Amino acid sequence: MRRFHLHPRNGIFYVQLIDPATGKRLSAKSTGKDTRDEALLVVADWLKDGVPTKTSSRRPLGEVFTMQRVLETLQRENLTSQDAEGIVSILKRRGLLLSATITDTPGSVLFEDFLLKFWNFEKSRYVQEKLAHGLQIRSKHCKTSTLRAKKYWIPFLKGKHLAEVTRDDIKSLCIHISSPELDLAAATKNRVLVVGTTALKWAFSNGLISTDVTDGVMTFRGESEKRGVLTPEEARKLFSLPWRDERQLLGNLLSASTGLRAGEVVALQPDAVGDPLLSVHQSWEEDEGLKPTKNTDNRRVPLIPIVRERLLSLAAKNPTNSGFVFWGLSKKAPMDIRSLNDELQKMLVTMRVGP
């Protein structure tokens, strides 16, 4: 049997080696020579010492023929997604492949679709698992995470499938959100980072992807912005000013004197106002309504007598009969939680520069 077939093409001789087991010719390979005799010497060298590869090393003919049979088999046989996963797994273990997306597998979903569903409070399997195990996760947290996903992660990885996201992609995102143009604080960058890494780590733990691409990704360090604290004299001056709304004044005074969170302040009901302790067992969230306090932190806190009297007086003025001390326009909700901070900021300006 002939071992090869030599022919000219555009003035250069090409050779097709012949597989002795199947009798099939391999794809034509240039000898780089323009005369038949020189081309024959090149072919003889290949037959003896192996065929050159793109890396300039030589590959024995036996391996060349075997690989050709493998490739022909892959082209000919009906392969399943499971077969493809096995092939990809072998190539990854041998360091020949970093990532691959196999059709009809969990990793073939677009990363943006996966991330948006992951942070969807009603549809997320991650959320369902946390709640089933008695762990806390709020719809507000999911909505905030969704906004960060849309603003930073999705535009940066647009068009990529879940299984195609790599560790280098995440590191590149870290560099992107650290750009001077974005001017994000370290704490903010970490919050952005965790939106994607939490989802990807969960995907790995649940077998949706084969590699934990979050492993080795560093978080951000930096000094947190220091928050100013009013001196006792400044606090007395602030709460002595004429506020536009008694509810805003009393709400901020209650928070300052007891440490209550804004949601806990507006959720306050008259029966929680004791003497001398205030019972804190619920909070208010615009999207969820009344809910347990953060970390289900039910507690009782000391209440300054004058503040207690003013709280009960305010509750008695409620025109909506809603049951809230800090009543709003609706019978079903207290006043807008954001108004507490908005009015506080205005009054701080007034205190410093005047009305």
Short mmCIF file of C-alpha atoms in Angstrom, two decimals:
data_model
loop_
_atom_site.label_atom_id
_atom_site.label_comp_id
_atom_site.label_asym_id
_atom_site.label_seq_id
_atom_site.Cartn_x
_atom_site.Cartn_y
_atom_site.Cartn_z
CA MET A 1 0.00 0.00 0.00
CA ARG A 2 1.19 3.48 -0.83
CA ARG A 3 2.20 5.53 2.22
CA PHE A 4 1.46 8.94 0.75
CA HIS A 5 0.24 10.87 -2.26
CA LEU A 6 2.23 13.86 -3.56
CA HIS A 7 0.81 16.56 -5.84
CA PRO A 8 1.61 20.19 -6.81
CA ARG A 9 -0.66 23.14 -5.95
CA ASN A 10 0.17 26.66 -7.09
CA GLY A 11 3.81 25.69 -7.63
CA ILE A 12 4.24 24.03 -4.20
CA PHE A 13 4.08 20.28 -3.53
CA TYR A 14 1.53 19.01 -0.99
CA VAL A 15 1.44 15.57 0.56
CA GLN A 16 -1.50 13.46 1.77
CA LEU A 17 -0.36 10.76 4.17
CA ILE A 18 -2.32 7.49 4.00
CA ASP A 19 -3.60 5.72 7.12
CA PRO A 20 -2.44 2.10 6.81
CA ALA A 21 -5.36 0.88 8.95
CA THR A 22 -8.16 2.49 6.91
CA GLY A 23 -6.50 3.36 3.60
CA LYS A 24 -7.85 6.91 3.91
CA ARG A 25 -5.86 9.98 3.03
CA LEU A 26 -5.27 12.74 5.56
CA SER A 27 -5.77 16.40 4.69
CA ALA A 28 -3.12 17.77 2.33
CA LYS A 29 -0.13 19.38 4.05
CA SER A 30 2.38 21.68 2.36
CA THR A 31 5.96 20.53 2.13
CA GLY A 32 7.09 24.08 1.37
CA LYS A 33 9.10 22.85 -1.63
CA ASP A 34 8.65 23.65 -5.32
CA THR A 35 10.43 20.58 -6.79
CA ARG A 36 9.32 16.96 -6.48
CA ASP A 37 12.72 15.68 -5.33
CA GLU A 38 12.95 18.22 -2.49
CA ALA A 39 9.37 17.47 -1.49
CA LEU A 40 10.13 13.73 -1.37
CA LEU A 41 13.03 14.38 1.02
CA VAL A 42 10.70 16.35 3.31
CA VAL A 43 8.11 13.57 3.27
CA ALA A 44 10.75 10.93 4.00
CA ASP A 45 11.86 12.98 7.01
CA TRP A 46 8.25 13.16 8.26
CA LEU A 47 7.75 9.43 7.86
CA LYS A 48 10.85 8.80 9.92
CA ASP A 49 10.72 11.44 12.68
CA GLY A 50 7.08 12.57 12.74
CA VAL A 51 4.97 15.37 11.29
CA PRO A 52 5.69 18.99 12.43
CA THR A 53 2.92 20.72 14.41
CA LYS A 54 2.05 24.39 14.90
CA THR A 55 4.20 24.42 18.04
CA SER A 56 7.21 23.30 15.92
CA SER A 57 7.36 19.95 17.74
CA ARG A 58 7.01 16.61 15.91
CA ARG A 59 4.10 14.19 16.22
CA PRO A 60 4.61 10.46 15.48
CA LEU A 61 2.60 9.15 12.54
CA GLY A 62 0.78 6.66 14.77
CA GLU A 63 -0.67 9.54 16.82
CA VAL A 64 -1.56 11.49 13.69
CA PHE A 65 -3.52 8.59 12.24
CA THR A 66 -5.21 7.78 15.57
CA MET A 67 -6.37 11.36 16.05
CA GLN A 68 -7.71 11.46 12.50
CA ARG A 69 -9.83 8.38 13.27
CA VAL A 70 -11.09 10.03 16.47
CA LEU A 71 -12.11 13.18 14.60
CA GLU A 72 -13.85 11.16 11.90
CA THR A 73 -15.74 9.24 14.57
CA LEU A 74 -16.88 12.47 16.22
CA GLN A 75 -18.12 13.77 12.88
CA ARG A 76 -19.88 10.54 12.00
CA GLU A 77 -21.54 9.30 15.20
CA ASN A 78 -24.70 10.68 16.82
CA LEU A 79 -23.37 12.44 19.91
CA THR A 80 -25.49 13.39 22.92
CA SER A 81 -25.02 16.26 25.37
CA GLN A 82 -23.69 13.71 27.85
CA ASP A 83 -21.06 12.59 25.30
CA ALA A 84 -20.07 16.21 24.77
CA GLU A 85 -19.74 16.77 28.52
CA GLY A 86 -17.43 13.76 28.74
CA ILE A 87 -15.24 15.02 25.91
CA VAL A 88 -15.09 18.54 27.38
CA SER A 89 -14.26 17.13 30.81
CA ILE A 90 -11.28 15.21 29.39
CA LEU A 91 -9.98 18.26 27.53
CA LYS A 92 -10.27 20.41 30.67
CA ARG A 93 -8.43 17.86 32.81
CA ARG A 94 -5.62 17.77 30.27
CA GLY A 95 -5.38 21.56 30.26
CA LEU A 96 -6.43 21.89 26.64
CA LEU A 97 -9.72 23.69 27.25
CA LEU A 98 -10.68 26.40 29.73
CA SER A 99 -14.43 26.51 29.20
CA ALA A 100 -17.11 25.32 26.82
CA THR A 101 -20.87 25.66 26.49
CA ILE A 102 -22.79 22.50 25.69
CA THR A 103 -26.27 22.88 24.24
CA ASP A 104 -29.28 21.65 26.21
CA THR A 105 -27.43 21.86 29.54
CA PRO A 106 -27.95 24.26 32.47
CA GLY A 107 -24.76 26.09 31.54
CA SER A 108 -26.08 26.99 28.09
CA VAL A 109 -28.50 29.61 29.45
CA LEU A 110 -27.48 33.22 28.88
CA PHE A 111 -25.67 34.56 31.92
CA GLU A 112 -27.91 37.64 32.07
CA ASP A 113 -31.06 35.48 32.15
CA PHE A 114 -29.58 33.28 34.86
CA LEU A 115 -28.52 36.27 36.99
CA LEU A 116 -31.89 38.03 36.72
CA LYS A 117 -33.77 34.87 37.69
CA PHE A 118 -31.31 34.18 40.51
CA TRP A 119 -32.20 37.53 42.14
CA ASN A 120 -35.92 37.30 41.41
CA PHE A 121 -37.47 36.95 44.87
CA GLU A 122 -40.51 35.04 43.63
CA LYS A 123 -38.75 32.69 41.17
CA SER A 124 -35.25 32.15 42.56
CA ARG A 125 -34.35 28.63 43.72
CA TYR A 126 -31.60 30.22 45.81
CA VAL A 127 -34.16 32.34 47.67
CA GLN A 128 -36.47 29.35 48.15
CA GLU A 129 -33.63 27.31 49.63
CA LYS A 130 -32.64 30.06 52.08
CA LEU A 131 -36.20 30.54 53.27
CA ALA A 132 -36.72 26.78 53.58
CA HIS A 133 -33.72 26.59 55.92
CA GLY A 134 -34.99 29.45 58.06
CA LEU A 135 -32.45 31.94 56.74
CA GLN A 136 -33.40 35.53 56.06
CA ILE A 137 -33.45 37.16 52.64
CA ARG A 138 -35.67 40.11 51.79
CA SER A 139 -37.27 41.13 48.53
CA LYS A 140 -35.63 44.55 48.94
CA HIS A 141 -32.19 42.89 48.96
CA CYS A 142 -33.10 40.97 45.80
CA LYS A 143 -34.32 44.12 44.06
CA THR A 144 -31.16 46.01 44.98
CA SER A 145 -29.05 43.09 43.72
CA THR A 146 -31.04 43.06 40.47
CA LEU A 147 -30.34 46.76 39.93
CA ARG A 148 -26.61 46.19 40.48
CA ALA A 149 -26.68 43.20 38.12
CA LYS A 150 -28.30 45.31 35.39
CA LYS A 151 -25.95 48.24 35.91
CA TYR A 152 -22.60 46.44 36.18
CA TRP A 153 -22.59 42.68 35.51
CA ILE A 154 -24.97 42.28 32.58
CA PRO A 155 -23.56 45.04 30.32
CA PHE A 156 -20.01 43.79 30.98
CA LEU A 157 -20.80 40.12 30.16
CA LYS A 158 -23.51 40.71 27.54
CA GLY A 159 -24.07 37.69 25.28
CA LYS A 160 -22.05 35.20 27.35
CA HIS A 161 -23.56 31.92 28.45
CA LEU A 162 -23.39 30.82 32.08
CA ALA A 163 -20.78 28.12 31.38
CA GLU A 164 -18.63 30.61 29.43
CA VAL A 165 -18.06 32.99 32.35
CA THR A 166 -14.47 32.58 33.56
CA ARG A 167 -12.42 33.71 36.53
CA ASP A 168 -10.64 36.15 34.22
CA ASP A 169 -14.04 37.68 33.34
CA ILE A 170 -14.71 38.35 37.02
CA LYS A 171 -11.25 39.81 37.55
CA SER A 172 -11.73 42.04 34.51
CA LEU A 173 -15.04 43.22 35.98
CA CYS A 174 -13.22 44.05 39.22
CA ILE A 175 -10.81 46.24 37.27
CA HIS A 176 -13.72 47.84 35.43
CA ILE A 177 -15.66 48.83 38.56
CA SER A 178 -12.42 50.18 40.05
CA SER A 179 -12.02 52.73 37.26
CA PRO A 180 -11.73 56.39 38.34
CA GLU A 181 -14.72 57.24 36.14
CA LEU A 182 -17.06 55.14 38.30
CA ASP A 183 -15.48 56.39 41.54
CA LEU A 184 -17.00 53.63 43.71
CA ALA A 185 -16.08 53.15 47.36
CA ALA A 186 -14.56 49.81 48.38
CA ALA A 187 -17.74 48.80 50.21
CA THR A 188 -19.85 49.55 47.12
CA LYS A 189 -17.52 47.57 44.87
CA ASN A 190 -17.78 44.59 47.22
CA ARG A 191 -21.57 44.80 47.11
CA VAL A 192 -21.46 44.83 43.32
CA LEU A 193 -19.01 41.92 43.25
CA VAL A 194 -21.07 39.71 45.54
CA VAL A 195 -24.12 40.01 43.26
CA GLY A 196 -22.37 37.90 40.62
CA THR A 197 -20.07 35.76 42.75
CA THR A 198 -22.92 34.56 44.97
CA ALA A 199 -24.86 33.44 41.90
CA LEU A 200 -21.85 31.77 40.26
CA LYS A 201 -20.80 29.98 43.45
CA TRP A 202 -24.36 28.67 43.83
CA ALA A 203 -24.34 27.52 40.19
CA PHE A 204 -21.16 25.53 40.84
CA SER A 205 -22.44 24.02 44.09
CA ASN A 206 -25.60 22.87 42.32
CA GLY A 207 -23.87 21.36 39.30
CA LEU A 208 -24.91 23.97 36.73
CA ILE A 209 -21.25 24.69 35.91
CA SER A 210 -18.23 22.45 36.39
CA THR A 211 -15.79 25.01 37.83
CA ASP A 212 -15.97 27.41 40.76
CA VAL A 213 -14.87 30.50 38.83
CA THR A 214 -15.17 32.63 41.96
CA ASP A 215 -12.31 30.80 43.69
CA GLY A 216 -9.32 33.11 44.07
CA VAL A 217 -11.22 36.32 43.29
CA MET A 218 -10.14 39.02 45.74
CA THR A 219 -12.48 41.43 47.47
CA PHE A 220 -11.77 45.17 47.78
CA ARG A 221 -10.14 46.95 50.66
CA GLY A 222 -10.28 50.62 51.50
CA GLU A 223 -11.30 53.04 54.20
CA SER A 224 -15.03 53.42 54.66
CA GLU A 225 -16.41 56.92 54.50
CA LYS A 226 -16.58 58.22 58.02
CA ARG A 227 -19.98 59.29 59.24
CA GLY A 228 -20.25 62.41 61.28
CA VAL A 229 -21.92 62.33 64.70
CA LEU A 230 -23.74 65.27 66.19
CA THR A 231 -22.46 66.61 69.48
CA PRO A 232 -25.01 66.86 72.33
CA GLU A 233 -25.18 70.61 71.77
CA GLU A 234 -25.79 70.19 68.03
CA ALA A 235 -28.50 67.58 68.72
CA ARG A 236 -30.28 69.94 71.15
CA LYS A 237 -30.10 72.73 68.58
CA LEU A 238 -31.37 70.48 65.77
CA PHE A 239 -34.45 69.25 67.65
CA SER A 240 -35.21 72.75 68.95
CA LEU A 241 -35.71 74.07 65.43
CA PRO A 242 -39.24 74.47 64.02
CA TRP A 243 -39.71 71.37 61.84
CA ARG A 244 -42.22 71.35 59.00
CA ASP A 245 -43.94 68.18 60.25
CA GLU A 246 -44.15 66.92 63.83
CA ARG A 247 -43.94 63.33 62.57
CA GLN A 248 -40.54 63.99 60.97
CA LEU A 249 -39.25 65.68 64.12
CA LEU A 250 -40.49 63.00 66.50
CA GLY A 251 -39.42 60.14 64.22
CA ASN A 252 -35.84 61.38 64.07
CA LEU A 253 -35.83 62.19 67.78
CA LEU A 254 -37.03 58.64 68.56
CA SER A 255 -34.33 57.13 66.34
CA ALA A 256 -31.64 59.31 67.90
CA SER A 257 -32.64 58.48 71.46
CA THR A 258 -33.29 54.73 71.04
CA GLY A 259 -31.25 53.57 68.02
CA LEU A 260 -34.34 52.37 66.11
CA ARG A 261 -33.98 51.87 62.36
CA ALA A 262 -36.16 53.95 60.04
CA GLY A 263 -38.37 50.95 59.20
CA GLU A 264 -38.86 50.23 62.90
CA VAL A 265 -39.80 53.86 63.57
CA VAL A 266 -42.59 54.10 60.99
CA ALA A 267 -43.89 50.61 61.88
CA LEU A 268 -44.45 51.67 65.49
CA GLN A 269 -47.98 51.15 66.85
CA PRO A 270 -49.45 52.64 70.05
CA ASP A 271 -49.56 49.35 71.97
CA ALA A 272 -45.74 49.08 71.67
CA VAL A 273 -45.26 52.34 73.58
CA GLY A 274 -44.79 51.15 77.14
CA ASP A 275 -43.74 52.83 80.34
CA PRO A 276 -40.79 53.10 80.55
CA LEU A 277 -39.84 50.63 77.74
CA LEU A 278 -40.59 50.61 74.04
CA SER A 279 -41.29 47.21 72.44
CA VAL A 280 -39.57 46.78 69.08
CA HIS A 281 -40.80 43.67 67.26
CA GLN A 282 -41.64 44.71 63.71
CA SER A 283 -40.46 46.88 60.84
CA TRP A 284 -41.97 48.34 57.68
CA GLU A 285 -40.83 47.74 54.12
CA GLU A 286 -42.52 49.53 51.25
CA ASP A 287 -42.83 46.38 49.14
CA GLU A 288 -43.47 43.90 51.95
CA GLY A 289 -45.45 45.88 54.50
CA LEU A 290 -45.05 44.87 58.14
CA LYS A 291 -42.36 42.28 58.73
CA PRO A 292 -40.07 41.08 61.53
CA THR A 293 -37.18 43.31 62.50
CA LYS A 294 -33.77 42.79 60.96
CA ASN A 295 -32.35 39.44 62.10
CA THR A 296 -35.68 38.96 63.97
CA ASP A 297 -34.13 41.19 66.66
CA ASN A 298 -37.12 41.63 68.99
CA ARG A 299 -36.12 43.87 71.88
CA ARG A 300 -37.25 46.41 74.46
CA VAL A 301 -35.49 49.75 74.74
CA PRO A 302 -35.67 52.53 77.36
CA LEU A 303 -37.94 55.41 76.38
CA ILE A 304 -37.43 59.03 77.54
CA PRO A 305 -40.67 60.08 79.29
CA ILE A 306 -41.17 63.24 77.21
CA VAL A 307 -40.68 61.22 74.01
CA ARG A 308 -43.22 58.66 75.23
CA GLU A 309 -45.79 61.40 75.89
CA ARG A 310 -45.27 62.94 72.47
CA LEU A 311 -45.59 59.54 70.74
CA LEU A 312 -48.94 58.85 72.38
CA SER A 313 -50.10 62.39 71.60
CA LEU A 314 -49.12 61.96 67.94
CA ALA A 315 -50.92 58.61 67.74
CA ALA A 316 -54.09 60.22 69.08
CA LYS A 317 -54.03 62.72 66.21
CA ASN A 318 -54.05 59.99 63.53
CA PRO A 319 -56.79 61.05 61.07
CA THR A 320 -56.76 57.76 59.13
CA ASN A 321 -57.28 55.34 62.04
CA SER A 322 -54.53 53.20 60.49
CA GLY A 323 -53.09 51.99 63.79
CA PHE A 324 -49.67 53.58 63.18
CA VAL A 325 -48.11 56.20 65.41
CA PHE A 326 -46.44 57.74 62.34
CA TRP A 327 -49.51 57.69 60.15
CA GLY A 328 -49.55 58.35 56.44
CA LEU A 329 -52.21 59.14 53.83
CA SER A 330 -53.42 55.54 53.58
CA LYS A 331 -55.17 53.44 56.21
CA LYS A 332 -52.95 50.53 55.21
CA ALA A 333 -49.53 52.15 55.51
CA PRO A 334 -47.54 54.55 57.69
CA MET A 335 -45.81 57.67 56.42
CA ASP A 336 -43.15 57.39 53.72
CA ILE A 337 -40.03 55.86 55.28
CA ARG A 338 -37.75 57.98 53.07
CA SER A 339 -39.24 61.20 54.37
CA LEU A 340 -37.45 60.72 57.70
CA ASN A 341 -34.00 61.02 56.18
CA ASP A 342 -35.05 63.61 53.58
CA GLU A 343 -36.37 65.98 56.23
CA LEU A 344 -33.39 65.33 58.51
CA GLN A 345 -30.98 66.37 55.76
CA LYS A 346 -32.94 69.58 55.17
CA MET A 347 -32.96 70.43 58.86
CA LEU A 348 -29.21 69.78 59.18
CA VAL A 349 -28.66 72.33 56.42
CA THR A 350 -31.00 74.75 58.14
CA MET A 351 -29.14 74.30 61.43
CA ARG A 352 -25.79 75.11 59.83
CA VAL A 353 -26.62 77.83 57.30
CA GLY A 354 -30.06 79.03 58.37
CA PRO A 355 -33.47 78.79 56.67
#
